[in-house]
Short mmCIF file of C-alpha atoms in Angstrom, two decimals:
data_model
loop_
_atom_site.label_atom_id
_atom_site.label_comp_id
_atom_site.label_asym_id
_atom_site.label_seq_id
_atom_site.Cartn_x
_atom_site.Cartn_y
_atom_site.Cartn_z
CA UNK A 662 -40.10 -16.75 60.79
CA UNK A 663 -37.91 -14.00 59.37
CA UNK A 664 -34.77 -15.80 60.61
CA UNK A 665 -35.89 -18.98 58.85
CA UNK A 666 -36.31 -17.11 55.53
CA UNK A 667 -32.84 -15.62 55.90
CA UNK A 668 -31.40 -19.03 56.79
CA UNK A 669 -32.93 -20.63 53.71
CA UNK A 670 -31.58 -17.78 51.57
CA UNK A 671 -28.08 -18.29 52.95
CA UNK A 672 -28.25 -22.06 52.43
CA UNK A 673 -29.43 -21.51 48.87
CA UNK A 674 -26.57 -19.10 48.22
CA UNK A 675 -24.01 -21.70 49.29
CA UNK A 676 -24.68 -23.73 46.17
CA UNK A 677 -25.94 -20.94 43.91
CA UNK A 678 -22.84 -18.82 44.41
CA UNK A 679 -20.29 -21.26 42.86
CA UNK A 680 -22.70 -22.03 40.04
CA UNK A 681 -23.27 -18.33 39.36
CA UNK A 682 -19.54 -17.60 39.34
CA UNK A 683 -18.96 -20.49 36.94
CA UNK A 684 -21.75 -19.16 34.72
CA UNK A 685 -20.33 -15.63 34.79
CA UNK A 686 -16.81 -16.88 34.02
CA UNK A 687 -18.10 -19.03 31.18
CA UNK A 688 -20.09 -16.11 29.76
CA UNK A 689 -17.05 -13.83 29.83
CA UNK A 690 -14.89 -16.40 28.08
CA UNK A 691 -17.49 -17.45 25.52
CA UNK A 692 -18.14 -13.81 24.65
CA UNK A 693 -14.47 -13.26 23.75
CA UNK A 694 -13.16 -11.78 27.01
CA UNK A 695 -9.69 -13.03 27.96
CA UNK A 696 -8.82 -15.01 31.11
CA UNK A 697 -7.23 -12.06 32.92
CA UNK A 698 -10.15 -9.71 32.38
CA UNK A 699 -12.55 -12.50 33.33
CA UNK A 700 -10.73 -13.18 36.61
CA UNK A 701 -10.49 -9.50 37.49
CA UNK A 702 -14.17 -8.92 36.74
CA UNK A 703 -15.17 -11.82 38.99
CA UNK A 704 -12.95 -10.54 41.81
CA UNK A 705 -14.34 -7.02 41.55
CA UNK A 706 -17.93 -8.27 41.39
CA UNK A 707 -17.48 -10.61 44.35
CA UNK A 708 -15.79 -7.98 46.50
CA UNK A 709 -18.43 -5.41 45.64
CA UNK A 710 -21.28 -7.77 46.46
CA UNK A 711 -19.64 -8.64 49.78
CA UNK A 712 -19.13 -4.98 50.68
CA UNK A 713 -22.73 -4.13 49.84
CA UNK A 714 -23.93 -6.87 52.19
CA UNK A 715 -21.62 -5.64 54.95
CA UNK A 716 -22.09 -1.89 54.77
CA UNK A 717 -25.14 -0.93 52.71
CA UNK A 718 -28.26 0.20 54.59
CA UNK A 719 -30.57 -2.74 55.23
CA UNK A 720 -33.41 -1.20 53.25
CA UNK A 721 -31.22 -0.79 50.14
CA UNK A 722 -29.52 -4.21 50.17
CA UNK A 723 -31.67 -5.77 47.48
CA UNK A 724 -31.75 -2.80 45.10
CA UNK A 725 -28.01 -2.12 45.32
CA UNK A 726 -27.09 -5.77 44.72
CA UNK A 727 -29.36 -5.85 41.66
CA UNK A 728 -27.79 -2.66 40.31
CA UNK A 729 -24.29 -4.04 40.92
CA UNK A 730 -25.09 -7.30 39.10
CA UNK A 731 -26.85 -5.54 36.21
CA UNK A 732 -23.85 -3.26 35.68
CA UNK A 733 -21.54 -6.24 35.19
CA UNK A 734 -23.96 -8.03 32.88
CA UNK A 735 -24.34 -4.93 30.68
CA UNK A 736 -20.59 -4.33 30.81
CA UNK A 737 -20.01 -7.87 29.58
CA UNK A 738 -22.52 -7.52 26.75
CA UNK A 739 -21.27 -4.18 25.42
CA UNK A 740 -17.55 -4.99 25.75
CA UNK A 741 -17.90 -8.38 24.09
CA UNK A 742 -19.87 -6.84 21.21
CA UNK A 743 -17.18 -4.18 20.66
CA UNK A 744 -14.43 -6.79 20.82
CA UNK A 745 -16.29 -8.92 18.28
CA UNK A 746 -16.75 -6.00 15.88
CA UNK A 747 -13.37 -4.27 16.24
CA UNK A 748 -11.14 -7.14 17.44
CA UNK A 749 -9.50 -4.87 20.00
CA UNK A 750 -10.01 -3.62 23.54
CA UNK A 751 -13.10 -1.46 24.06
CA UNK A 752 -10.98 1.48 25.26
CA UNK A 753 -8.64 1.40 22.25
CA UNK A 754 -8.08 4.58 20.24
CA UNK A 755 -9.72 2.89 17.24
CA UNK A 756 -13.06 2.57 19.06
CA UNK A 757 -12.91 6.00 20.72
CA UNK A 758 -12.19 7.60 17.34
CA UNK A 759 -14.94 5.62 15.63
CA UNK A 760 -17.61 6.40 18.23
CA UNK A 761 -16.59 10.04 18.68
CA UNK A 762 -16.48 10.64 14.95
CA UNK A 763 -19.80 9.00 14.05
CA UNK A 764 -22.90 10.95 13.05
CA UNK A 765 -26.52 9.84 13.22
CA UNK A 766 -26.62 8.62 9.63
CA UNK A 767 -23.55 6.45 10.11
CA UNK A 768 -25.05 5.10 13.33
CA UNK A 769 -28.15 4.01 11.41
CA UNK A 770 -26.00 2.33 8.76
CA UNK A 771 -23.94 0.58 11.45
CA UNK A 772 -27.12 -0.82 13.01
CA UNK A 773 -28.40 -1.83 9.58
CA UNK A 774 -25.22 -3.78 8.83
CA UNK A 775 -24.82 -5.40 12.26
CA UNK A 776 -28.43 -5.87 13.37
CA UNK A 777 -28.02 -9.67 13.42
CA UNK A 778 -24.91 -9.43 15.57
CA UNK A 779 -26.54 -6.82 17.81
CA UNK A 780 -29.56 -9.09 18.26
CA UNK A 781 -27.33 -12.06 19.04
CA UNK A 782 -25.40 -10.20 21.73
CA UNK A 783 -28.57 -8.68 23.20
CA UNK A 784 -30.07 -12.15 23.46
CA UNK A 785 -26.94 -13.62 25.04
CA UNK A 786 -26.67 -10.74 27.50
CA UNK A 787 -30.34 -11.03 28.47
CA UNK A 788 -30.02 -14.78 28.99
CA UNK A 789 -26.93 -14.40 31.19
CA UNK A 790 -28.63 -11.63 33.16
CA UNK A 791 -31.79 -13.64 33.80
CA UNK A 792 -29.84 -16.72 34.89
CA UNK A 793 -27.62 -14.72 37.25
CA UNK A 794 -30.61 -12.92 38.74
CA UNK A 795 -32.19 -16.30 39.47
CA UNK A 796 -29.01 -17.79 40.91
CA UNK A 797 -28.01 -14.77 42.98
CA UNK A 798 -30.90 -13.62 45.15
CA UNK A 799 -30.50 -10.24 46.79
CA UNK A 800 -29.56 -11.63 50.22
CA UNK A 801 -30.21 -9.07 52.94
CA UNK A 802 -28.43 -10.82 55.83
CA UNK A 803 -24.95 -9.64 56.68
CA UNK A 804 -22.07 -12.06 56.45
CA UNK A 805 -20.61 -13.40 59.72
CA UNK A 806 -17.25 -11.90 58.81
CA UNK A 807 -16.33 -9.25 61.36
CA UNK A 808 -16.71 -5.59 60.56
CA UNK A 809 -12.93 -5.32 60.75
CA UNK A 810 -12.67 -8.01 58.09
CA UNK A 811 -15.09 -6.04 55.95
CA UNK A 812 -12.97 -2.92 56.35
CA UNK A 813 -9.91 -4.89 55.27
CA UNK A 814 -11.70 -5.99 52.07
CA UNK A 815 -12.85 -2.41 51.50
CA UNK A 816 -9.30 -1.08 51.88
CA UNK A 817 -8.02 -3.76 49.51
CA UNK A 818 -10.61 -2.90 46.85
CA UNK A 819 -9.93 0.83 47.14
CA UNK A 820 -6.20 0.23 46.90
CA UNK A 821 -6.57 -1.89 43.80
CA UNK A 822 -8.42 0.96 42.08
CA UNK A 823 -5.02 2.63 41.66
CA UNK A 824 -4.03 -0.24 39.39
CA UNK A 825 -5.19 0.66 35.85
CA UNK A 826 -5.58 -2.99 34.79
CA UNK A 827 -7.81 -3.70 37.80
CA UNK A 828 -9.68 -0.40 37.49
CA UNK A 829 -10.65 -0.83 33.84
CA UNK A 830 -12.62 -3.99 34.76
CA UNK A 831 -14.87 -2.02 37.11
CA UNK A 832 -17.83 -0.88 34.98
CA UNK A 833 -18.55 2.01 37.35
CA UNK A 834 -15.11 3.41 36.50
CA UNK A 835 -14.59 2.19 32.94
CA UNK A 836 -17.66 3.62 31.23
CA UNK A 837 -17.56 7.10 32.81
CA UNK A 838 -13.90 7.28 31.75
CA UNK A 839 -14.94 6.47 28.17
CA UNK A 840 -17.46 9.29 28.27
CA UNK A 841 -14.58 11.50 29.37
CA UNK A 842 -12.51 10.38 26.37
CA UNK A 843 -15.43 11.12 24.06
CA UNK A 844 -15.90 14.57 25.60
CA UNK A 845 -12.18 15.29 25.26
CA UNK A 846 -12.40 14.38 21.56
CA UNK A 847 -15.22 16.86 21.08
CA UNK A 848 -13.42 19.62 22.99
CA UNK A 849 -10.30 19.02 20.95
CA UNK A 850 -12.13 19.91 17.75
CA UNK A 851 -12.87 23.36 19.19
CA UNK A 852 -9.17 24.04 19.73
CA UNK A 853 -8.14 23.22 16.16
CA UNK A 854 -8.12 26.88 15.07
CA UNK A 855 -5.68 27.85 17.80
CA UNK A 856 -3.38 24.93 17.06
CA UNK A 857 -3.47 25.72 13.34
CA UNK A 858 -1.94 29.12 14.06
CA UNK A 859 0.81 27.40 16.04
CA UNK A 860 1.42 25.12 13.04
CA UNK A 861 1.63 28.10 10.68
CA UNK A 862 4.23 29.80 12.85
CA UNK A 863 6.26 26.59 13.05
CA UNK A 864 6.03 26.22 9.27
CA UNK A 865 7.36 29.73 8.68
CA UNK A 866 10.22 29.50 11.16
CA UNK A 867 11.28 25.85 11.04
CA UNK A 868 10.00 24.28 7.82
CA UNK A 869 10.25 27.10 5.25
CA UNK A 870 8.81 25.12 2.31
CA UNK A 871 10.13 25.92 -1.18
CA UNK A 872 8.77 24.74 -4.52
CA UNK A 873 11.39 23.25 -6.85
CA UNK A 874 9.43 21.94 -9.79
CA UNK A 875 8.05 22.84 -13.23
CA UNK A 876 6.06 26.00 -13.85
CA UNK A 877 2.80 24.05 -13.99
CA UNK A 878 1.95 21.08 -11.82
CA UNK A 879 -1.20 19.28 -10.71
CA UNK A 880 -1.19 16.69 -7.95
CA UNK A 881 -4.33 14.66 -7.18
CA UNK A 882 -4.54 12.68 -3.94
CA UNK A 883 -7.53 10.33 -3.77
CA UNK A 884 -8.08 8.88 -0.31
CA UNK A 885 -10.41 5.91 -0.08
CA UNK A 886 -12.26 4.37 2.81
CA UNK A 887 -12.23 0.81 4.18
CA UNK A 888 -10.62 -0.61 1.04
CA UNK A 889 -8.68 -3.87 1.16
CA UNK A 890 -6.14 -4.76 -1.51
CA UNK A 891 -7.02 -8.40 -0.83
CA UNK A 892 -10.24 -7.73 -2.77
CA UNK A 893 -8.55 -6.06 -5.73
CA UNK A 894 -8.00 -7.77 -9.05
CA UNK A 895 -4.76 -5.76 -9.43
CA UNK A 896 -3.33 -7.72 -6.48
CA UNK A 897 -4.36 -11.15 -7.71
CA UNK A 898 -7.92 -11.41 -6.35
CA UNK A 899 -9.88 -13.86 -8.56
CA UNK A 900 -12.94 -11.64 -8.95
CA UNK A 901 -12.75 -8.96 -11.65
CA UNK A 902 -13.00 -5.98 -9.30
CA UNK A 903 -10.59 -3.66 -11.19
CA UNK A 904 -11.33 -4.11 -14.90
CA UNK A 905 -10.75 -0.46 -15.79
CA UNK A 906 -7.60 0.07 -13.73
CA UNK A 907 -6.22 -3.24 -15.01
CA UNK A 908 -6.37 -1.86 -18.57
CA UNK A 909 -3.81 0.80 -17.63
CA UNK A 910 -1.13 -1.85 -17.23
CA UNK A 911 2.33 -0.42 -16.71
CA UNK A 912 1.02 3.15 -16.60
CA UNK A 913 0.31 2.58 -12.90
CA UNK A 914 2.74 1.95 -10.09
CA UNK A 915 0.98 -0.71 -8.00
CA UNK A 916 2.71 -1.03 -4.63
CA UNK A 917 2.47 -4.60 -3.42
CA UNK A 918 3.16 -4.49 0.31
CA UNK A 919 1.48 -1.52 1.98
CA UNK A 920 -0.10 -1.22 5.43
CA UNK A 921 -2.26 1.62 6.66
CA UNK A 922 -0.88 3.53 9.61
CA UNK A 923 -3.97 2.86 11.73
CA UNK A 924 -7.24 0.96 11.74
CA UNK A 925 -9.58 3.98 11.88
CA UNK A 926 -10.19 6.99 9.64
CA UNK A 927 -9.23 9.79 12.03
CA UNK A 928 -6.06 8.15 13.28
CA UNK A 929 -5.00 7.31 9.72
CA UNK A 930 -5.54 10.84 8.42
CA UNK A 931 -3.55 12.29 11.30
CA UNK A 932 -0.63 10.09 10.25
CA UNK A 933 -0.96 10.39 6.46
CA UNK A 934 -1.18 14.17 6.23
CA UNK A 935 1.09 15.41 9.05
CA UNK A 936 4.69 14.81 10.23
CA UNK A 937 3.43 12.52 12.97
CA UNK A 938 4.15 8.84 12.43
CA UNK A 939 4.30 5.63 14.43
CA UNK A 940 7.91 6.34 15.35
CA UNK A 941 7.44 10.05 16.12
CA UNK A 942 4.37 10.72 18.27
CA UNK A 943 4.42 14.53 18.08
CA UNK A 944 1.39 16.81 18.38
CA UNK A 945 0.06 16.52 14.84
CA UNK A 946 -2.48 19.31 15.29
CA UNK A 947 0.26 21.84 16.12
CA UNK A 948 2.40 20.69 13.18
CA UNK A 949 1.99 21.85 9.56
CA UNK A 950 -0.04 19.48 7.41
CA UNK A 951 0.60 18.75 3.75
CA UNK A 952 -2.21 21.20 2.92
CA UNK A 953 -0.51 24.08 4.77
CA UNK A 954 2.91 23.28 3.31
CA UNK A 955 1.51 23.11 -0.22
CA UNK A 956 -0.24 26.47 0.16
CA UNK A 957 2.92 28.07 1.50
CA UNK A 958 4.86 26.70 -1.49
CA UNK A 959 2.47 28.31 -3.98
CA UNK A 960 -0.15 25.64 -4.64
CA UNK A 961 -3.83 26.37 -4.81
CA UNK A 962 -5.44 23.69 -2.67
CA UNK A 963 -8.79 21.96 -3.04
CA UNK A 964 -10.57 19.54 -0.70
CA UNK A 965 -13.47 17.60 -2.21
CA UNK A 966 -15.15 15.13 0.11
CA UNK A 967 -18.00 12.67 0.02
CA UNK A 968 -17.74 12.16 3.78
CA UNK A 969 -19.61 14.11 6.42
CA UNK A 970 -16.83 13.83 8.98
CA UNK A 971 -16.93 15.73 12.27
CA UNK A 972 -13.15 15.78 12.71
CA UNK A 973 -11.44 15.52 9.33
CA UNK A 974 -13.41 18.29 7.67
CA UNK A 975 -12.66 20.95 10.32
CA UNK A 976 -9.11 19.61 10.75
CA UNK A 977 -7.95 19.30 7.14
CA UNK A 978 -10.67 20.42 4.70
CA UNK A 979 -10.87 23.90 6.21
CA UNK A 980 -7.16 24.40 5.48
CA UNK A 981 -7.83 24.27 1.73
CA UNK A 982 -8.41 27.31 -0.47
CA UNK A 983 -11.59 25.70 -1.76
CA UNK A 984 -13.68 23.11 0.06
CA UNK A 985 -16.58 21.14 -1.40
CA UNK A 986 -18.47 18.74 0.87
CA UNK A 987 -20.74 16.61 -1.27
CA UNK A 988 -22.29 14.55 1.52
CA UNK A 989 -24.33 16.70 3.88
CA UNK A 990 -24.66 13.89 6.41
CA UNK A 991 -28.43 13.93 6.65
CA UNK A 992 -30.73 10.95 6.34
CA UNK A 993 -30.35 7.96 4.06
CA UNK A 994 -31.87 9.91 1.19
CA UNK A 995 -28.97 12.36 1.38
CA UNK A 996 -26.34 9.65 1.12
CA UNK A 997 -24.46 10.16 -2.12
CA UNK A 998 -22.38 7.81 -4.17
CA UNK A 999 -18.78 8.79 -4.84
CA UNK A 1000 -19.63 9.95 -8.35
CA UNK A 1001 -20.98 13.06 -6.64
CA UNK A 1002 -17.41 14.39 -6.30
CA UNK A 1003 -16.81 14.38 -10.07
CA UNK A 1004 -18.35 17.78 -11.01
CA UNK A 1005 -16.34 19.57 -8.29
CA UNK A 1006 -13.22 17.64 -9.31
CA UNK A 1007 -13.59 18.63 -12.96
CA UNK A 1008 -14.15 22.23 -11.87
CA UNK A 1009 -10.94 22.17 -9.82
CA UNK A 1010 -8.96 20.79 -12.76
CA UNK A 1011 -10.23 23.66 -14.94
CA UNK A 1012 -9.02 26.25 -12.42
CA UNK A 1013 -6.33 28.44 -14.08
CA UNK A 1014 -3.93 28.26 -11.11
CA UNK A 1015 -0.53 27.05 -12.38
CA UNK A 1016 -0.05 24.69 -9.44
CA UNK A 1017 -2.91 22.74 -7.89
CA UNK A 1018 -3.21 20.18 -5.10
CA UNK A 1019 -6.58 18.41 -5.21
CA UNK A 1020 -7.50 16.05 -2.38
CA UNK A 1021 -10.54 13.84 -3.01
CA UNK A 1022 -11.88 12.04 0.06
CA UNK A 1023 -14.11 9.17 -1.05
CA UNK A 1024 -16.71 7.20 0.88
CA UNK A 1025 -15.28 4.04 -0.65
CA UNK A 1026 -16.52 0.94 1.15
CA UNK A 1027 -17.56 2.56 4.41
CA UNK A 1028 -20.05 0.20 6.08
CA UNK A 1029 -22.88 -0.42 5.12
CA UNK A 1030 -21.15 -1.92 2.05
CA UNK A 1031 -24.43 -2.44 0.21
CA UNK A 1032 -24.96 1.33 0.04
CA UNK A 1033 -21.62 2.02 -1.65
CA UNK A 1034 -22.45 1.02 -5.21
CA UNK A 1035 -25.40 1.63 -7.56
CA UNK A 1036 -27.54 -1.18 -8.93
CA UNK A 1037 -25.54 -1.33 -12.18
CA UNK A 1038 -22.52 -2.52 -10.19
CA UNK A 1039 -24.24 -5.33 -8.27
CA UNK A 1040 -22.35 -8.08 -10.06
CA UNK A 1041 -21.24 -10.66 -7.52
CA UNK A 1042 -23.17 -13.62 -6.15
CA UNK A 1043 -20.96 -15.65 -3.84
CA UNK A 1044 -22.80 -18.93 -4.25
CA UNK A 1045 -22.04 -18.96 -7.97
CA UNK A 1046 -18.26 -18.45 -8.18
CA UNK A 1047 -14.99 -19.73 -6.76
CA UNK A 1048 -14.76 -16.98 -4.13
CA UNK A 1049 -18.15 -17.82 -2.68
CA UNK A 1050 -17.40 -21.53 -2.74
CA UNK A 1051 -14.08 -20.95 -0.95
CA UNK A 1052 -15.81 -18.88 1.73
CA UNK A 1053 -18.44 -21.56 2.18
CA UNK A 1054 -15.80 -24.30 2.39
CA UNK A 1055 -14.01 -22.38 5.14
CA UNK A 1056 -17.20 -22.15 7.19
CA UNK A 1057 -18.13 -18.51 6.60
CA UNK A 1058 -21.79 -17.94 7.42
CA UNK A 1059 -24.37 -16.64 4.96
CA UNK A 1060 -24.21 -13.08 6.31
CA UNK A 1061 -20.41 -12.86 5.87
CA UNK A 1062 -20.68 -14.31 2.36
CA UNK A 1063 -23.30 -11.71 1.52
CA UNK A 1064 -21.11 -8.95 2.96
CA UNK A 1065 -18.21 -10.13 0.77
CA UNK A 1066 -20.46 -9.91 -2.28
CA UNK A 1067 -21.63 -6.35 -1.64
CA UNK A 1068 -18.11 -5.36 -0.55
CA UNK A 1069 -16.76 -6.54 -3.89
CA UNK A 1070 -19.55 -4.63 -5.62
CA UNK A 1071 -18.19 -1.54 -3.85
CA UNK A 1072 -14.66 -2.43 -5.03
CA UNK A 1073 -15.91 -2.64 -8.62
CA UNK A 1074 -17.57 0.75 -8.28
CA UNK A 1075 -14.39 2.23 -6.78
CA UNK A 1076 -12.51 0.97 -9.83
CA UNK A 1077 -14.93 2.96 -11.98
CA UNK A 1078 -14.56 6.11 -9.87
CA UNK A 1079 -10.77 5.96 -9.72
CA UNK A 1080 -10.54 5.38 -13.47
CA UNK A 1081 -12.77 8.43 -14.02
CA UNK A 1082 -10.61 10.57 -11.72
CA UNK A 1083 -7.41 9.48 -13.43
CA UNK A 1084 -8.74 9.73 -17.00
CA UNK A 1085 -10.03 13.24 -16.33
CA UNK A 1086 -6.65 14.30 -14.92
CA UNK A 1087 -4.79 12.88 -17.91
CA UNK A 1088 -7.12 14.64 -20.34
CA UNK A 1089 -6.84 18.00 -18.56
CA UNK A 1090 -3.09 18.07 -17.96
CA UNK A 1091 -2.34 18.85 -21.60
CA UNK A 1092 1.17 17.50 -21.39
CA UNK A 1093 2.09 19.50 -18.28
CA UNK A 1094 3.42 17.89 -15.10
CA UNK A 1095 0.80 15.88 -13.21
CA UNK A 1096 0.62 13.01 -10.75
CA UNK A 1097 -2.07 10.91 -9.10
CA UNK A 1098 -1.90 8.94 -5.85
CA UNK A 1099 -4.55 6.69 -4.37
CA UNK A 1100 -4.62 4.80 -1.10
CA UNK A 1101 -7.16 4.01 1.60
CA UNK A 1102 -7.36 5.08 5.23
CA UNK A 1103 -7.58 1.43 6.30
CA UNK A 1104 -8.99 -1.88 5.12
CA UNK A 1105 -11.69 -4.29 6.34
CA UNK A 1106 -11.97 -7.88 7.45
CA UNK A 1107 -14.60 -9.44 5.18
CA UNK A 1108 -14.31 -13.13 5.88
CA UNK A 1109 -10.62 -13.18 4.93
CA UNK A 1110 -9.28 -14.74 8.14
CA UNK A 1111 -12.36 -15.22 10.34
CA UNK A 1112 -16.14 -15.47 10.19
CA UNK A 1113 -16.75 -11.72 10.42
CA UNK A 1114 -17.11 -8.54 8.35
CA UNK A 1115 -16.01 -5.13 9.66
CA UNK A 1116 -13.12 -3.25 11.28
CA UNK A 1117 -10.06 -5.13 12.45
CA UNK A 1118 -6.86 -4.27 14.26
CA UNK A 1119 -5.21 -7.32 12.72
CA UNK A 1120 -3.65 -7.68 9.27
CA UNK A 1121 -6.94 -7.75 7.26
CA UNK A 1122 -7.86 -4.31 8.63
CA UNK A 1123 -4.68 -2.64 7.36
CA UNK A 1124 -3.70 -4.20 4.01
CA UNK A 1125 -4.47 -1.30 1.67
CA UNK A 1126 -3.81 -0.65 -2.01
CA UNK A 1127 -1.50 2.16 -3.08
CA UNK A 1128 -1.36 3.39 -6.67
CA UNK A 1129 0.68 6.18 -8.26
CA UNK A 1130 0.45 7.54 -11.80
CA UNK A 1131 3.08 9.95 -13.13
CA UNK A 1132 2.80 12.04 -16.28
CA UNK A 1133 6.47 11.21 -16.89
CA UNK A 1134 6.62 7.41 -16.51
CA UNK A 1135 9.59 5.75 -14.84
CA UNK A 1136 11.73 3.15 -16.62
CA UNK A 1137 10.27 -0.34 -16.17
CA UNK A 1138 13.09 -1.76 -14.01
CA UNK A 1139 12.93 1.23 -11.65
CA UNK A 1140 9.13 1.03 -11.45
CA UNK A 1141 9.18 -2.69 -10.69
CA UNK A 1142 11.74 -2.19 -7.92
CA UNK A 1143 9.66 0.60 -6.35
CA UNK A 1144 6.52 -1.54 -6.34
CA UNK A 1145 8.16 -4.14 -4.09
CA UNK A 1146 9.09 -1.72 -1.33
CA UNK A 1147 7.45 -2.47 2.05
CA UNK A 1148 5.62 0.63 3.23
CA UNK A 1149 3.23 1.97 5.84
CA UNK A 1150 1.13 5.05 5.18
CA UNK A 1151 1.95 6.74 8.49
CA UNK A 1152 4.74 8.42 6.47
CA UNK A 1153 2.65 9.23 3.40
CA UNK A 1154 3.19 12.98 3.87
CA UNK A 1155 6.82 12.70 2.74
CA UNK A 1156 5.81 10.90 -0.46
CA UNK A 1157 3.20 13.60 -1.10
CA UNK A 1158 5.78 16.37 -0.62
CA UNK A 1159 8.01 14.53 -3.09
CA UNK A 1160 5.20 14.46 -5.67
CA UNK A 1161 4.60 18.17 -4.98
CA UNK A 1162 8.29 19.02 -5.60
CA UNK A 1163 8.42 20.73 -2.19
CA UNK A 1164 11.64 20.95 -0.20
CA UNK A 1165 11.80 21.98 3.46
CA UNK A 1166 14.45 22.43 6.13
CA UNK A 1167 13.12 19.26 7.78
CA UNK A 1168 13.21 16.94 4.79
CA UNK A 1169 13.50 13.19 5.39
CA UNK A 1170 14.44 11.75 1.98
CA UNK A 1171 14.50 8.25 3.41
CA UNK A 1172 10.78 8.50 4.23
CA UNK A 1173 9.56 9.08 0.66
CA UNK A 1174 8.43 5.93 -1.11
CA UNK A 1175 9.75 7.33 -4.40
CA UNK A 1176 13.15 8.43 -3.15
CA UNK A 1177 16.40 6.70 -4.09
CA UNK A 1178 17.29 7.07 -0.40
CA UNK A 1179 14.14 5.31 0.83
CA UNK A 1180 14.64 3.38 4.04
CA UNK A 1181 11.92 1.05 5.31
CA UNK A 1182 11.18 1.19 9.03
CA UNK A 1183 9.51 -1.52 11.14
CA UNK A 1184 5.76 -1.61 10.58
CA UNK A 1185 3.08 -2.32 13.17
CA UNK A 1186 -0.51 -3.51 13.38
CA UNK A 1187 -3.02 -1.79 15.66
CA UNK A 1188 -3.36 -4.83 17.90
CA UNK A 1189 0.41 -5.43 18.05
CA UNK A 1190 2.01 -2.00 18.57
CA UNK A 1191 5.29 -3.43 19.89
CA UNK A 1192 5.69 -6.38 17.54
CA UNK A 1193 7.12 -5.57 14.08
CA UNK A 1194 4.79 -6.73 11.34
CA UNK A 1195 5.62 -9.68 9.14
CA UNK A 1196 3.25 -10.41 6.24
CA UNK A 1197 1.30 -13.58 6.90
CA UNK A 1198 2.31 -16.65 4.98
CA UNK A 1199 -1.19 -18.09 5.16
CA UNK A 1200 -3.29 -16.95 2.21
CA UNK A 1201 -6.57 -15.22 3.09
CA UNK A 1202 -9.88 -16.58 1.85
CA UNK A 1203 -9.68 -16.85 -1.04
#
């Protein structure tokens, strides 16, 4: 009787197996996994299932096969969700940085923004899992292949584990390795103090910064979050998202073709504020940051932040003479709008120090977009204007159209905050030397090129605004020529040192956006690190 049951199971598997493999392949492809990863996952799963049947203890056959199948189903669901959200591989630096640098409040906001997408992928994963469980019974009979043949397959599988492309498609290797990357990120934070001392020594011996400017000088650097120039009125966007900045007209240098250095906050800050860039991958933590160089050159430094960031605050904020963290990072009730930085900013401007560097780190449009503006700035309803109609005509779903609306509300509020920061600086400078620079760590895809809202390693995720105001305006022809320069913010530190009137023994005049010697280097997108960037000719929506 037992032999008959086994025989029926084997006969059933003969037709279930091809159907199950077709289902698994289809699921991988439909959930945005590429052909190569799909093929490798199927090979690894099939080999593993075969080896379990050949060598696992008889009593554990069923349980081990279920565990093996469940691991691949969960792997598919999580990876495909991450690819959908971030448009890059699940083990990319962008995702590791984002997950490692996320606190509980941001996790809640992420779930709040993406709960529909999370539910969709959970449902798809559950459906695939149930179907595969039904099609692939936990067969307990051993295959007729000889034990030697089984050993050959085992040796082949073990050998292929030395191939990183093959290995990363094995969920029992891939996910523990990601935990290791996360742990390494956390450990790295603990070593920042030691590396900072190395950077100070290097600054004293090799950089030797010297101030060569007026007796009094104030430089304000406002760093935004998740802000796309494609949603700014100043760059031709049809919605009036920059009414206050637009009034400044020629007072502002509005740089037209700027990419962020990276697609995530941590990676971008490492590039913007240190000598590291996309063409020079040095140890940024052991190199002097703009904050350290400014202090050594005689500036009093301030760091005012509305972000509760587990890396940036200990890495950069703690280098400042004065640090004010507005956002404590608690529950939703503790979330503060960017106007919370203004009292500390005004206090810093009143400080009697003759030279001041004030860095203001804004929360900008950090997801959830709907939380980034007060009710008075909820102005946009996509179904009632040309932008909403264009999104609808291009097939963007209701959720993406809503996200564009609240994102543009956040842009309008950022316009208000930036105008306040700049107006306050102009009023306090009293005719002395002053400058203001604004850019964002990265941008966001909000229905511009696909039916999605969130991070992106493609062009929409890196097209950022960059504004500069100078107390001594440049002649119009010179200003207009500067605004057309192609630029990537991985070399922002050299432009900041230029604004700070700081000279060092390691100066790179060709790297400063304001220098007469400026030389543009090839630029790169996160998802195309070896392919020089060319601005798309196809207009985003709208």
